[in-house]
Coordinates of C-alpha atoms in Angstrom, one line a residue:
Chain A
X1 CA -13.3 -76.8 4.1
X2 CA -14.3 -78.2 0.7
X3 CA -13.4 -76.3 -2.5
X4 CA -16.8 -77.2 -3.9
X5 CA -20.3 -75.9 -3.2
X6 CA -23.7 -77.2 -4.0
X7 CA -25.2 -73.7 -3.7
X8 CA -25.1 -72.1 -7.1
X9 CA -25.0 -68.5 -5.7
X10 CA -21.8 -69.4 -4.0
X11 CA -20.1 -70.6 -7.1
X12 CA -17.4 -68.7 -9.0
X13 CA -19.6 -69.1 -12.1
X14 CA -22.4 -67.1 -10.5
X15 CA -19.9 -64.2 -9.9
X16 CA -18.7 -64.3 -13.5
X17 CA -15.2 -64.0 -14.8
X18 CA -14.9 -60.2 -14.7
X19 CA -16.1 -59.7 -11.2
X20 CA -14.0 -62.7 -10.0
X21 CA -10.9 -61.1 -11.4
X22 CA -11.8 -57.8 -9.6
X23 CA -12.2 -59.9 -6.4
X24 CA -8.9 -61.7 -6.9
X25 CA -7.1 -58.4 -7.4
X26 CA -8.7 -57.1 -4.2
X27 CA -7.8 -60.3 -2.3
X28 CA -4.2 -60.1 -3.5
X29 CA -3.9 -56.5 -2.3
X30 CA -0.5 -55.0 -2.8
X31 CA 1.0 -58.2 -4.2
X32 CA -1.0 -57.5 -7.4
X33 CA 0.6 -54.4 -9.1
X34 CA -1.4 -52.3 -11.6
X35 CA -1.4 -53.2 -15.3
X36 CA 0.6 -53.5 -17.4
X37 CA 2.9 -54.6 -14.5
X38 CA 0.3 -57.0 -13.2
X39 CA -3.2 -58.5 -14.0
X40 CA -5.1 -56.7 -16.7
X41 CA -3.1 -56.6 -19.9
X42 CA -2.0 -59.2 -22.5
X43 CA 1.3 -59.6 -20.8
X44 CA 2.7 -58.5 -17.5
X45 CA 5.7 -56.2 -17.9
X46 CA 8.3 -57.0 -15.3
X47 CA 11.1 -54.3 -15.0
X48 CA 14.5 -55.9 -15.2
X49 CA 18.0 -54.7 -15.3
X50 CA 18.0 -55.3 -19.1
X51 CA 15.1 -55.0 -21.4
X52 CA 11.6 -55.2 -20.1
X53 CA 10.6 -58.9 -19.6
X54 CA 7.1 -60.0 -20.8
X55 CA 5.3 -62.9 -19.2
X56 CA 2.0 -64.5 -20.3
X57 CA 0.2 -67.7 -19.6
X58 CA -2.6 -69.6 -21.4
X59 CA -3.6 -73.3 -21.4
X60 CA -5.2 -75.7 -23.8
X61 CA -7.7 -78.1 -22.2
X62 CA -9.4 -81.1 -23.7
X63 CA -13.1 -80.5 -24.2
X64 CA -12.6 -76.7 -24.1
X65 CA -9.8 -75.6 -26.4
X66 CA -9.6 -78.8 -28.5
X67 CA -11.2 -82.2 -28.9
X68 CA -10.7 -85.4 -30.9
X69 CA -11.3 -83.5 -34.2
X70 CA -8.1 -81.4 -33.8
X71 CA -4.8 -83.1 -34.8
X72 CA -2.5 -83.5 -31.8
X73 CA 0.3 -81.5 -33.5
X74 CA -2.2 -78.6 -34.0
X75 CA -3.0 -78.7 -30.3
X76 CA 0.7 -78.4 -29.4
X77 CA 1.1 -75.6 -31.9
X78 CA -2.0 -73.8 -30.6
X79 CA -0.8 -73.9 -27.0
X80 CA 2.3 -71.9 -27.9
X81 CA 0.5 -69.7 -30.6
X82 CA -2.1 -68.5 -28.1
X83 CA 0.7 -67.2 -25.9
X84 CA 2.7 -65.8 -28.8
X85 CA -0.4 -63.8 -29.7
X86 CA -0.2 -62.1 -26.3
X87 CA 3.4 -61.3 -26.8
X88 CA 2.6 -59.9 -30.3
X89 CA -0.1 -57.7 -28.8
X90 CA 2.5 -55.8 -26.8
X91 CA 5.0 -55.6 -29.6
X92 CA 7.3 -58.1 -27.9
X93 CA 9.7 -60.8 -28.9
X94 CA 9.2 -64.3 -27.4
X95 CA 12.1 -65.9 -25.5
X96 CA 11.4 -69.0 -23.4
X97 CA 8.4 -71.1 -22.2
X98 CA 7.6 -73.6 -19.5
X99 CA 4.8 -76.2 -19.9
X100 CA 2.9 -77.8 -17.0
X101 CA 0.9 -80.9 -18.0
X102 CA -2.0 -82.4 -16.1
X103 CA -2.6 -85.8 -17.7
X104 CA -5.4 -88.3 -17.4
X105 CA -4.1 -91.7 -16.5
X106 CA -5.1 -93.0 -19.9
X107 CA -3.5 -90.3 -22.0
X108 CA -1.7 -92.0 -24.9
X109 CA 2.0 -91.7 -25.5
X110 CA 1.4 -91.5 -29.2
X111 CA -0.8 -88.5 -28.8
X112 CA 1.7 -86.8 -26.5
X113 CA 4.4 -87.4 -29.0
X114 CA 2.5 -85.7 -31.8
X115 CA 1.5 -82.9 -29.4
X116 CA 5.2 -82.2 -28.6
X117 CA 6.2 -82.3 -32.2
X118 CA 3.7 -79.6 -32.9
X119 CA 4.9 -77.6 -30.0
X120 CA 8.5 -78.0 -31.0
X121 CA 7.9 -77.0 -34.6
X122 CA 6.2 -73.9 -33.5
X123 CA 8.9 -73.1 -31.0
X124 CA 11.5 -73.5 -33.7
X125 CA 9.6 -71.3 -36.1
X126 CA 9.3 -68.4 -33.6
X127 CA 12.7 -69.0 -31.9
X128 CA 11.3 -69.9 -28.5
X129 CA 13.2 -72.2 -26.0
X130 CA 11.0 -74.7 -24.0
X131 CA 13.1 -74.5 -20.8
X132 CA 11.1 -76.6 -18.3
X133 CA 7.8 -77.7 -16.9
X134 CA 6.0 -80.1 -14.7
X135 CA 3.9 -83.3 -15.1
X136 CA 1.1 -84.4 -12.9
X137 CA -1.6 -87.0 -13.2
X138 CA -5.0 -85.5 -12.9
X139 CA -7.4 -87.4 -10.7
X140 CA -10.5 -86.6 -12.8
X141 CA -9.8 -87.6 -16.3
X142 CA -8.8 -84.0 -17.0
X143 CA -6.3 -83.3 -19.7
X144 CA -4.7 -79.9 -20.0
X145 CA -1.4 -78.2 -20.8
X146 CA -0.5 -74.9 -19.2
X147 CA 2.2 -72.8 -20.8
X148 CA 3.9 -69.7 -19.5
X149 CA 5.8 -67.7 -22.1
X150 CA 8.5 -65.1 -21.4
X151 CA 9.4 -62.4 -23.8
X152 CA 11.0 -59.0 -24.0
X153 CA 10.5 -55.7 -25.7
X154 CA 11.6 -56.0 -29.3
X155 CA 12.3 -52.4 -29.7
X156 CA 12.3 -49.3 -27.5
X157 CA 8.8 -49.6 -26.2
X158 CA 6.0 -52.0 -25.5
X159 CA 2.3 -51.2 -26.2
X160 CA -0.3 -51.7 -23.4
X161 CA -4.1 -51.7 -23.6
X162 CA -4.5 -48.3 -22.1
X163 CA -4.0 -44.9 -23.6
X164 CA -7.0 -44.4 -26.0
X165 CA -8.4 -40.8 -26.3
X166 CA -11.5 -39.3 -27.8
X167 CA -11.1 -39.3 -31.6
X168 CA -8.5 -42.1 -31.7
X169 CA -9.0 -44.6 -34.6
X170 CA -9.6 -48.3 -34.0
X171 CA -8.0 -50.7 -36.5
X172 CA -8.0 -54.5 -36.7
X173 CA -5.8 -56.9 -38.7
X174 CA -7.3 -59.7 -40.9
X175 CA -10.9 -60.7 -40.8
X176 CA -13.2 -61.8 -37.9
X177 CA -15.5 -64.6 -36.8
X178 CA -16.1 -68.3 -37.4
X179 CA -12.9 -69.6 -35.8
X180 CA -14.9 -72.7 -34.8
X181 CA -14.6 -73.9 -38.4
X182 CA -10.8 -74.4 -37.9
X183 CA -9.3 -70.9 -37.4
X184 CA -9.0 -71.4 -33.7
X185 CA -6.0 -73.6 -34.3
X186 CA -4.9 -72.6 -37.8
X187 CA -4.2 -68.9 -37.0
X188 CA -0.9 -67.1 -37.3
X189 CA 0.2 -65.1 -34.3
X190 CA 0.8 -61.5 -35.5
X191 CA 4.4 -61.2 -34.1
X192 CA 6.0 -59.5 -37.0
X193 CA 3.1 -57.1 -37.3
X194 CA 3.2 -56.5 -33.5
X195 CA 6.8 -55.5 -33.4
X196 CA 6.3 -53.3 -36.5
X197 CA 3.3 -51.6 -35.0
X198 CA 5.2 -51.0 -31.7
X199 CA 7.7 -49.0 -33.6
X200 CA 5.1 -46.7 -35.2
X201 CA 4.5 -43.5 -33.3
X202 CA 0.9 -43.5 -34.5
X203 CA 0.0 -46.5 -32.3
X204 CA -1.0 -45.7 -28.8
X205 CA -2.7 -48.9 -27.5
X206 CA -3.0 -52.5 -28.7
X207 CA -4.3 -56.0 -27.8
X208 CA -5.2 -59.3 -29.5
X209 CA -8.8 -60.4 -30.2
X210 CA -9.2 -63.6 -28.3
X211 CA -12.7 -63.5 -26.7
X212 CA -14.4 -61.8 -29.6
X213 CA -14.3 -58.1 -30.7
X214 CA -17.5 -57.1 -28.8
X215 CA -16.0 -58.2 -25.5
X216 CA -12.3 -57.4 -26.1
X217 CA -13.0 -53.8 -27.3
X218 CA -14.1 -53.0 -23.7
X219 CA -10.5 -53.5 -22.5
X220 CA -9.3 -50.8 -24.9
X221 CA -12.1 -48.4 -24.1
X222 CA -11.3 -45.7 -21.4
X223 CA -14.1 -44.7 -18.9
X224 CA -16.5 -42.2 -20.4
X225 CA -15.8 -43.3 -24.0
X226 CA -17.3 -45.8 -26.4
X227 CA -16.3 -47.2 -29.8
X228 CA -18.3 -45.8 -32.7
X229 CA -18.3 -48.3 -35.5
X230 CA -20.5 -48.9 -38.6
X231 CA -21.6 -52.4 -39.5
X232 CA -20.2 -52.0 -43.0
X233 CA -16.7 -51.4 -41.6
X234 CA -16.4 -54.8 -39.9
X235 CA -14.1 -57.2 -41.9
X236 CA -16.3 -60.3 -41.7
X237 CA -14.5 -63.6 -42.5
X238 CA -15.7 -66.2 -45.0
X239 CA -15.9 -68.6 -42.0
X240 CA -18.2 -66.2 -40.2
X241 CA -20.5 -66.2 -43.2
X242 CA -20.5 -70.0 -43.4
X243 CA -21.2 -70.2 -39.6
X244 CA -24.1 -67.8 -40.0
X245 CA -25.7 -70.1 -42.6
X246 CA -25.7 -73.0 -40.1
X247 CA -26.7 -71.0 -37.0
X248 CA -29.3 -68.7 -38.6
X249 CA -27.5 -65.8 -36.9
X250 CA -26.1 -62.9 -38.9
X251 CA -22.5 -62.9 -40.1
X252 CA -21.9 -59.8 -38.0
X253 CA -23.0 -61.7 -34.9
X254 CA -20.2 -64.2 -35.5
X255 CA -17.6 -61.6 -36.4
X256 CA -18.3 -59.6 -33.2
X257 CA -19.0 -62.5 -30.8
X258 CA -16.9 -65.5 -31.8
X259 CA -13.7 -65.8 -29.9
X260 CA -10.2 -67.0 -30.9
X261 CA -9.6 -64.7 -33.9
X262 CA -6.0 -63.9 -32.6
X263 CA -5.9 -60.7 -34.7
X264 CA -4.5 -57.4 -33.5
X265 CA -6.8 -54.6 -32.3
X266 CA -4.9 -51.3 -32.7
X267 CA -5.6 -47.8 -31.4
X268 CA -4.1 -45.0 -33.6
X269 CA -3.8 -41.5 -32.1
X270 CA -6.3 -38.9 -33.3
X271 CA -3.4 -36.6 -34.3
X272 CA -1.8 -39.2 -36.5
X273 CA -2.0 -39.1 -40.3
X274 CA -4.2 -42.2 -41.0
X275 CA -3.5 -42.3 -44.7
X276 CA 0.3 -42.3 -44.1
X277 CA -0.1 -45.0 -41.5
X278 CA -2.3 -47.2 -43.8
X279 CA 0.1 -46.8 -46.7
X280 CA 3.1 -47.7 -44.6
X281 CA 1.2 -50.9 -43.5
X282 CA 0.3 -51.8 -47.0
X283 CA 3.9 -51.5 -48.2
X284 CA 5.2 -53.6 -45.3
X285 CA 2.3 -56.2 -45.2
X286 CA 0.7 -56.2 -48.6
X287 CA -1.0 -59.6 -48.0
X288 CA -2.6 -58.8 -44.6
X289 CA -5.8 -56.7 -44.5
X290 CA -5.8 -53.7 -42.1
X291 CA -9.3 -52.2 -41.5
X292 CA -10.3 -49.0 -39.8
X293 CA -13.3 -50.0 -37.7
X294 CA -14.2 -46.6 -36.3
X295 CA -13.2 -44.2 -33.6
X296 CA -13.6 -43.7 -29.8
X297 CA -16.2 -41.0 -29.0
X298 CA -17.7 -39.7 -25.7
X299 CA -20.5 -41.9 -24.5
X300 CA -23.2 -39.2 -25.1
X301 CA -21.9 -38.7 -28.7
X302 CA -22.5 -42.1 -30.2
X303 CA -23.7 -41.4 -33.8
X304 CA -27.0 -42.8 -35.1
X305 CA -26.5 -46.1 -36.9
X306 CA -23.5 -47.1 -34.9
X307 CA -23.2 -50.7 -33.7
X308 CA -24.7 -51.2 -30.3
X309 CA -22.0 -53.5 -28.8
X310 CA -24.2 -54.4 -25.9
X311 CA -26.3 -56.4 -28.3
X312 CA -23.4 -58.7 -28.9
X313 CA -21.5 -60.8 -26.4
X314 CA -18.1 -62.4 -26.5
X315 CA -16.8 -65.6 -24.9
X316 CA -17.5 -66.0 -21.2
X317 CA -15.0 -68.2 -19.4
X318 CA -17.1 -69.3 -16.4
X319 CA -20.6 -70.7 -16.8
X320 CA -23.1 -72.5 -14.6
X321 CA -23.7 -76.0 -15.8
Chain B
X1 CA -7.1 -88.7 -33.1
X2 CA -8.2 -89.1 -29.5
X3 CA -5.8 -88.1 -26.8
X4 CA -7.0 -91.1 -24.8
X5 CA -6.3 -94.8 -25.1
X6 CA -7.9 -97.9 -23.7
X7 CA -4.7 -99.9 -24.2
X8 CA -2.7 -99.7 -21.0
X9 CA 0.6 -100.3 -22.7
X10 CA 0.0 -97.1 -24.9
X11 CA -0.6 -94.9 -21.8
X12 CA 1.9 -92.4 -20.5
X13 CA 1.5 -94.1 -17.1
X14 CA 3.0 -97.3 -18.6
X15 CA 6.0 -95.4 -19.8
X16 CA 6.6 -93.8 -16.4
X17 CA 7.6 -90.2 -15.6
X18 CA 11.3 -90.5 -16.1
X19 CA 11.2 -92.1 -19.5
X20 CA 8.4 -89.8 -20.6
X21 CA 10.6 -86.8 -19.8
X22 CA 13.4 -88.4 -21.8
X23 CA 11.0 -88.9 -24.6
X24 CA 9.7 -85.3 -24.4
X25 CA 13.3 -83.9 -24.5
X26 CA 13.9 -86.1 -27.6
X27 CA 10.7 -84.9 -29.2
X28 CA 11.4 -81.3 -28.5
X29 CA 14.9 -81.6 -30.1
X30 CA 16.9 -78.4 -30.2
X31 CA 14.1 -76.4 -28.7
X32 CA 14.9 -78.0 -25.3
X33 CA 18.3 -76.7 -24.2
X34 CA 20.5 -78.7 -21.8
X35 CA 20.1 -78.2 -18.1
X36 CA 20.3 -75.9 -16.2
X37 CA 19.2 -73.8 -19.2
X38 CA 16.3 -76.2 -19.9
X39 CA 14.5 -79.3 -18.5
X40 CA 16.4 -81.1 -15.8
X41 CA 17.1 -78.8 -12.9
X42 CA 15.0 -77.1 -10.2
X43 CA 14.8 -74.0 -12.2
X44 CA 15.6 -73.1 -15.8
X45 CA 18.3 -70.5 -16.1
X46 CA 17.6 -68.0 -18.9
X47 CA 20.5 -65.8 -19.8
X48 CA 19.4 -62.1 -19.8
X49 CA 21.1 -58.8 -20.3
X50 CA 20.9 -58.3 -16.6
X51 CA 21.1 -61.0 -13.9
X52 CA 20.4 -64.6 -14.8
X53 CA 16.6 -65.1 -14.7
X54 CA 15.2 -68.2 -13.0
X55 CA 11.8 -69.8 -14.0
X56 CA 10.0 -72.7 -12.3
X57 CA 6.5 -74.1 -12.4
X58 CA 4.5 -76.3 -10.1
X59 CA 0.8 -76.8 -9.6
X60 CA -1.5 -77.7 -6.7
X61 CA -4.4 -80.1 -7.8
X62 CA -7.4 -81.2 -5.8
X63 CA -7.2 -84.8 -4.9
X64 CA -3.4 -84.9 -5.4
X65 CA -1.7 -82.0 -3.6
X66 CA -4.5 -81.2 -1.3
X67 CA -8.0 -82.3 -0.2
X68 CA -10.8 -81.1 2.0
X69 CA -8.7 -81.5 5.1
X70 CA -6.2 -78.8 4.1
X71 CA -7.3 -75.2 4.8
X72 CA -7.8 -73.2 1.6
X73 CA -5.3 -70.5 2.8
X74 CA -2.7 -73.3 3.2
X75 CA -3.4 -74.5 -0.3
X76 CA -2.7 -71.0 -1.7
X77 CA 0.4 -70.8 0.4
X78 CA 1.6 -74.2 -0.6
X79 CA 1.2 -73.4 -4.3
X80 CA 3.7 -70.5 -4.0
X81 CA 6.0 -72.3 -1.4
X82 CA 6.5 -75.3 -3.7
X83 CA 7.9 -73.0 -6.4
X84 CA 9.9 -70.9 -3.9
X85 CA 11.6 -74.1 -2.8
X86 CA 12.8 -74.6 -6.4
X87 CA 14.2 -71.0 -6.5
X88 CA 15.8 -71.6 -3.1
X89 CA 17.4 -74.8 -4.4
X90 CA 19.4 -72.7 -6.9
X91 CA 20.3 -69.9 -4.5
X92 CA 18.0 -67.5 -6.2
X93 CA 15.7 -64.7 -5.1
X94 CA 12.0 -64.8 -6.2
X95 CA 10.6 -61.9 -8.2
X96 CA 7.2 -62.5 -9.9
X97 CA 4.6 -65.2 -10.5
X98 CA 1.6 -65.9 -12.8
X99 CA -1.2 -68.3 -11.8
X100 CA -3.4 -70.3 -14.2
X101 CA -6.6 -71.7 -12.7
X102 CA -8.7 -74.5 -14.0
X103 CA -11.9 -74.4 -12.0
X104 CA -14.7 -76.9 -11.7
X105 CA -18.0 -75.2 -12.4
X106 CA -19.0 -75.6 -8.7
X107 CA -15.9 -74.2 -7.1
X108 CA -17.0 -71.9 -4.3
X109 CA -16.1 -68.2 -4.2
X110 CA -15.5 -68.4 -0.5
X111 CA -12.9 -71.1 -1.0
X112 CA -11.2 -69.1 -3.7
X113 CA -11.1 -66.1 -1.5
X114 CA -9.3 -68.0 1.2
X115 CA -7.0 -69.6 -1.3
X116 CA -6.0 -66.2 -2.6
X117 CA -5.5 -64.7 0.9
X118 CA -3.1 -67.6 1.6
X119 CA -1.3 -66.9 -1.7
X120 CA -1.1 -63.2 -1.1
X121 CA 0.2 -63.6 2.5
X122 CA 3.0 -65.8 1.3
X123 CA 3.7 -63.5 -1.7
X124 CA 4.1 -60.6 0.7
X125 CA 6.3 -62.5 3.1
X126 CA 8.7 -63.5 0.3
X127 CA 8.4 -60.2 -1.7
X128 CA 6.8 -61.9 -4.8
X129 CA 4.5 -60.0 -7.2
X130 CA 1.6 -61.9 -8.6
X131 CA 1.6 -60.3 -12.1
X132 CA -1.0 -62.2 -14.1
X133 CA -2.7 -65.4 -15.0
X134 CA -5.6 -67.1 -16.6
X135 CA -8.9 -68.7 -15.6
X136 CA -10.7 -71.5 -17.4
X137 CA -13.5 -73.7 -16.5
X138 CA -12.5 -77.4 -16.4
X139 CA -14.9 -79.7 -18.2
X140 CA -14.3 -82.7 -15.8
X141 CA -14.7 -81.4 -12.2
X142 CA -11.0 -80.9 -12.1
X143 CA -9.6 -78.2 -9.8
X144 CA -6.0 -77.1 -10.1
X145 CA -3.8 -74.0 -9.9
X146 CA -0.7 -73.8 -12.0
X147 CA 2.0 -71.3 -10.9
X148 CA 5.0 -70.2 -12.8
X149 CA 7.6 -68.3 -10.7
X150 CA 10.3 -66.0 -11.9
X151 CA 13.4 -65.2 -10.0
X152 CA 17.0 -64.1 -10.4
X153 CA 20.4 -65.0 -9.0
X154 CA 20.7 -63.5 -5.5
X155 CA 24.5 -63.2 -5.6
X156 CA 27.2 -63.9 -8.1
X157 CA 26.3 -67.4 -8.9
X158 CA 23.5 -69.9 -9.1
X159 CA 23.9 -73.5 -8.0
X160 CA 22.7 -76.3 -10.3
X161 CA 22.3 -80.0 -9.7
X162 CA 25.4 -81.1 -11.6
X163 CA 29.0 -80.9 -10.5
X164 CA 29.4 -83.7 -7.8
X165 CA 32.7 -85.5 -7.8
X166 CA 34.0 -88.6 -6.0
X167 CA 34.6 -87.8 -2.3
X168 CA 32.2 -84.9 -2.2
X169 CA 30.0 -84.8 0.9
X170 CA 26.2 -84.9 0.9
X171 CA 24.3 -82.7 3.3
X172 CA 20.6 -82.2 4.0
X173 CA 18.8 -79.5 6.0
X174 CA 16.1 -80.3 8.6
X175 CA 14.6 -83.8 9.1
X176 CA 13.0 -86.1 6.5
X177 CA 9.7 -88.1 6.1
X178 CA 6.1 -88.1 7.2
X179 CA 5.0 -85.0 5.3
X180 CA 1.5 -86.6 4.9
X181 CA 0.9 -85.7 8.6
X182 CA 0.9 -82.0 7.6
X183 CA 4.4 -81.1 6.7
X184 CA 3.4 -81.1 3.0
X185 CA 1.8 -77.7 3.4
X186 CA 3.4 -76.4 6.7
X187 CA 7.0 -76.4 5.4
X188 CA 9.2 -73.3 5.1
X189 CA 10.9 -72.8 1.7
X190 CA 14.7 -72.6 2.5
X191 CA 15.2 -69.3 0.6
X192 CA 17.5 -67.6 3.2
X193 CA 19.5 -70.8 3.5
X194 CA 19.7 -71.2 -0.2
X195 CA 21.1 -67.8 -0.9
X196 CA 23.6 -68.2 1.9
X197 CA 24.7 -71.6 0.6
X198 CA 25.1 -70.2 -2.9
X199 CA 27.7 -67.8 -1.6
X200 CA 29.7 -70.5 0.1
X201 CA 32.6 -71.7 -2.1
X202 CA 32.3 -75.2 -0.5
X203 CA 28.9 -75.9 -2.1
X204 CA 29.2 -77.3 -5.7
X205 CA 25.6 -78.6 -6.3
X206 CA 22.2 -78.3 -4.7
X207 CA 18.5 -79.3 -5.1
X208 CA 15.4 -79.5 -3.0
X209 CA 13.9 -82.8 -1.7
X210 CA 10.4 -82.9 -3.2
X211 CA 9.9 -86.5 -4.3
X212 CA 11.8 -88.2 -1.4
X213 CA 15.5 -88.5 -0.8
X214 CA 15.9 -92.0 -2.4
X215 CA 14.6 -90.7 -5.7
X216 CA 15.9 -87.1 -5.6
X217 CA 19.5 -88.1 -4.8
X218 CA 19.7 -89.7 -8.2
X219 CA 19.5 -86.3 -9.8
X220 CA 22.6 -85.1 -7.9
X221 CA 24.6 -88.3 -8.7
X222 CA 26.9 -88.2 -11.7
X223 CA 27.3 -91.3 -13.9
X224 CA 29.6 -94.0 -12.4
X225 CA 29.1 -92.7 -8.8
X226 CA 26.7 -93.6 -6.1
X227 CA 25.9 -92.1 -2.7
X228 CA 27.4 -93.9 0.3
X229 CA 25.3 -93.3 3.4
X230 CA 24.7 -95.1 6.7
X231 CA 21.2 -95.5 8.1
X232 CA 22.3 -93.9 11.3
X233 CA 23.2 -90.7 9.5
X234 CA 19.6 -90.0 8.1
X235 CA 17.8 -87.3 10.1
X236 CA 14.4 -89.0 10.6
X237 CA 11.6 -86.7 11.5
X238 CA 9.2 -87.3 14.4
X239 CA 6.4 -87.4 11.7
X240 CA 8.2 -90.2 9.9
X241 CA 8.3 -92.2 13.2
X242 CA 4.6 -91.6 13.8
X243 CA 3.8 -92.7 10.2
X244 CA 5.9 -95.8 10.7
X245 CA 3.7 -96.8 13.6
X246 CA 0.6 -96.6 11.5
X247 CA 2.0 -98.2 8.3
X248 CA 4.2 -100.9 10.0
X249 CA 7.0 -99.7 7.8
X250 CA 10.4 -98.6 9.2
X251 CA 10.9 -94.9 10.0
X252 CA 13.8 -95.0 7.5
X253 CA 11.4 -96.1 4.8
X254 CA 9.4 -92.9 5.3
X255 CA 12.4 -90.7 5.7
X256 CA 13.8 -91.9 2.3
X257 CA 10.6 -92.5 0.4
X258 CA 8.1 -89.9 1.4
X259 CA 7.9 -86.8 -0.8
X260 CA 7.3 -83.2 -0.1
X261 CA 10.1 -82.6 2.5
X262 CA 11.1 -79.3 0.8
X263 CA 14.5 -79.5 2.5
X264 CA 17.8 -78.6 0.7
X265 CA 20.1 -81.4 -0.5
X266 CA 23.6 -80.0 -0.7
X267 CA 26.9 -81.3 -2.2
X268 CA 30.1 -80.0 -0.5
X269 CA 33.4 -80.3 -2.4
X270 CA 35.8 -83.0 -1.3
X271 CA 38.5 -80.4 -0.9
X272 CA 36.5 -78.2 1.4
X273 CA 37.0 -78.0 5.2
X274 CA 33.7 -79.7 6.5
X275 CA 34.2 -78.6 10.1
X276 CA 34.6 -75.0 9.0
X277 CA 31.5 -75.2 6.8
X278 CA 29.4 -76.8 9.5
X279 CA 30.5 -74.3 12.1
X280 CA 29.7 -71.4 9.7
X281 CA 26.2 -72.9 9.2
X282 CA 25.6 -73.3 12.9
X283 CA 26.5 -69.7 13.6
X284 CA 24.2 -68.5 10.8
X285 CA 21.3 -70.9 11.3
X286 CA 21.5 -72.1 14.9
X287 CA 17.9 -73.4 14.9
X288 CA 18.0 -75.5 11.6
X289 CA 19.7 -78.8 11.6
X290 CA 22.3 -79.6 9.0
X291 CA 23.3 -83.2 8.6
X292 CA 26.1 -84.9 6.7
X293 CA 24.4 -87.9 5.1
X294 CA 27.5 -89.4 3.5
X295 CA 29.7 -89.1 0.4
X296 CA 29.7 -89.9 -3.3
X297 CA 31.9 -92.9 -4.2
X298 CA 32.6 -94.9 -7.4
X299 CA 29.9 -97.5 -8.0
X300 CA 32.3 -100.4 -7.3
X301 CA 33.5 -98.9 -4.0
X302 CA 30.2 -98.8 -2.1
X303 CA 31.2 -99.7 1.5
X304 CA 29.5 -102.6 3.3
X305 CA 26.6 -101.6 5.5
X306 CA 25.7 -98.6 3.2
X307 CA 22.0 -98.0 2.4
X308 CA 20.9 -99.7 -0.7
X309 CA 18.8 -96.9 -2.2
X310 CA 17.3 -99.3 -4.8
X311 CA 15.3 -100.8 -1.9
X312 CA 13.6 -97.5 -1.4
X313 CA 11.4 -95.6 -3.8
X314 CA 10.3 -92.0 -4.0
X315 CA 7.1 -90.4 -5.4
X316 CA 6.1 -91.5 -8.9
X317 CA 4.0 -88.9 -10.7
X318 CA 2.3 -91.1 -13.2
X319 CA 0.6 -94.4 -12.2
X320 CA -1.8 -96.8 -13.9
X321 CA -5.2 -96.7 -12.2

């Protein structure tokens, strides 16, 4: 049986990423535990005899996550930082990583050298050990590096994506949009912020923004609820404004739809004292913006003038050619 | 800077796998701990507050590890079994896996379905949870699945590749060679045998045979020593004999050089009572052959008539086109 089809309707791209994942979970049956212990959160939490272990995996692929314009060191750094961002999003501390390489036959040693220097520098900075991996030669000119990162809870708890309630506030770190202008590899994973947030009782759910706010917010939104946000609340990046001038789209379009922000999206409990929370943040992280985007409301209670998220889309991983 | 080169001498393939790994370890510097805690063993051992955690990663790639002739379920099973074999080789017990997919745009859903059913069935059989992963669309028609498997020590110790001494005996399970005729996906990972062996005091080193005995034996051989084996001792498989008829090579050539046997290669201490060890094996595993291949001797003491391993080669992962 061939893994390929000429009939578009039979292709994974026609199903779409979201439905494909639903299918995969179904196909896996009982071997796929519920999130956060399995598919569906930023990291999988694996109970251990010691602290909870966190595992996450993300690749960098030539022509997709980087191209000739990105320095090789930045590619190696990005590979690890993408995964660190997932550990940060659960309030974890990274421990060790394995890297699996699929190399085109003509991959240059000099490029690989630079790639590994970038990976090593980032690993040192965040105290991650690179403990193993695998190398294969790809038969199609494909070049990709697949990293799996292992971490553990930094404090007493980890923060999953679920748990938002009506009235809970939605916060985001930094500014959003325009990562194509360089942010997609120059970002800083929010590890220090993530562990700090995991220790705050006000925080009840968290994730990182990797596919764009408009798409990722769905993962934080419980059934029956919807995020109520005003346009004026969205922290639009300078890069999003520059992108908008080139694309003739609005800056908001880029802030909500562009992927690879790698900022933290935080849900703060409706009972919490927001002012106290914001002041504590500002004392601890005076140089990193924290913005209240809005609140979760019941679907039938979306106020007039709120952003219609359905009008914005995030990054779709599978597309028909 | 382009990751690709047109100058063959600058290609990773020209360097070769072994030297590339040496380079990578050098480039990584202190972020790459010594084996078995880093690159260089079947699994990486990560100290934890509980039992030692084992991590290993191996992919399956279309055109390399499988093709249209292999059933999709067998591909899914093979992906996990390859990694289970590495856990077995250290005497570990598997726990959880993440799978990263790089899909060509025209990958069929039906094929993926079968692939995941095979993966799930194998995961159930060996009590592994599939806890997460990632999906990307490959820009080159590439199709590959990258699995990282997490395990832990099953008993009081794990067995690494190092520790062989002069006079130590070399054993292998099953028979060798000819995996291309179907063994490369029909094999059974030696998990039960691995945990049993890890509990035997006689065993001082172990690994699985994945790139062919001639190549893999090097990883068990300490500096200054060499394996002394007679041709007649090698347990040649029926498949190796069938291959030999087609290729006009000797059956021994296939037994020593073919990859993907996924048998266990075991070093038994020179002080141990071999007869007692072999009898214990036979009582526990009456249906699986265990063969004493030979012993480790000093390089200048290789007896006449011993196999010259340099005349045989194993699987090389990187090749010039």
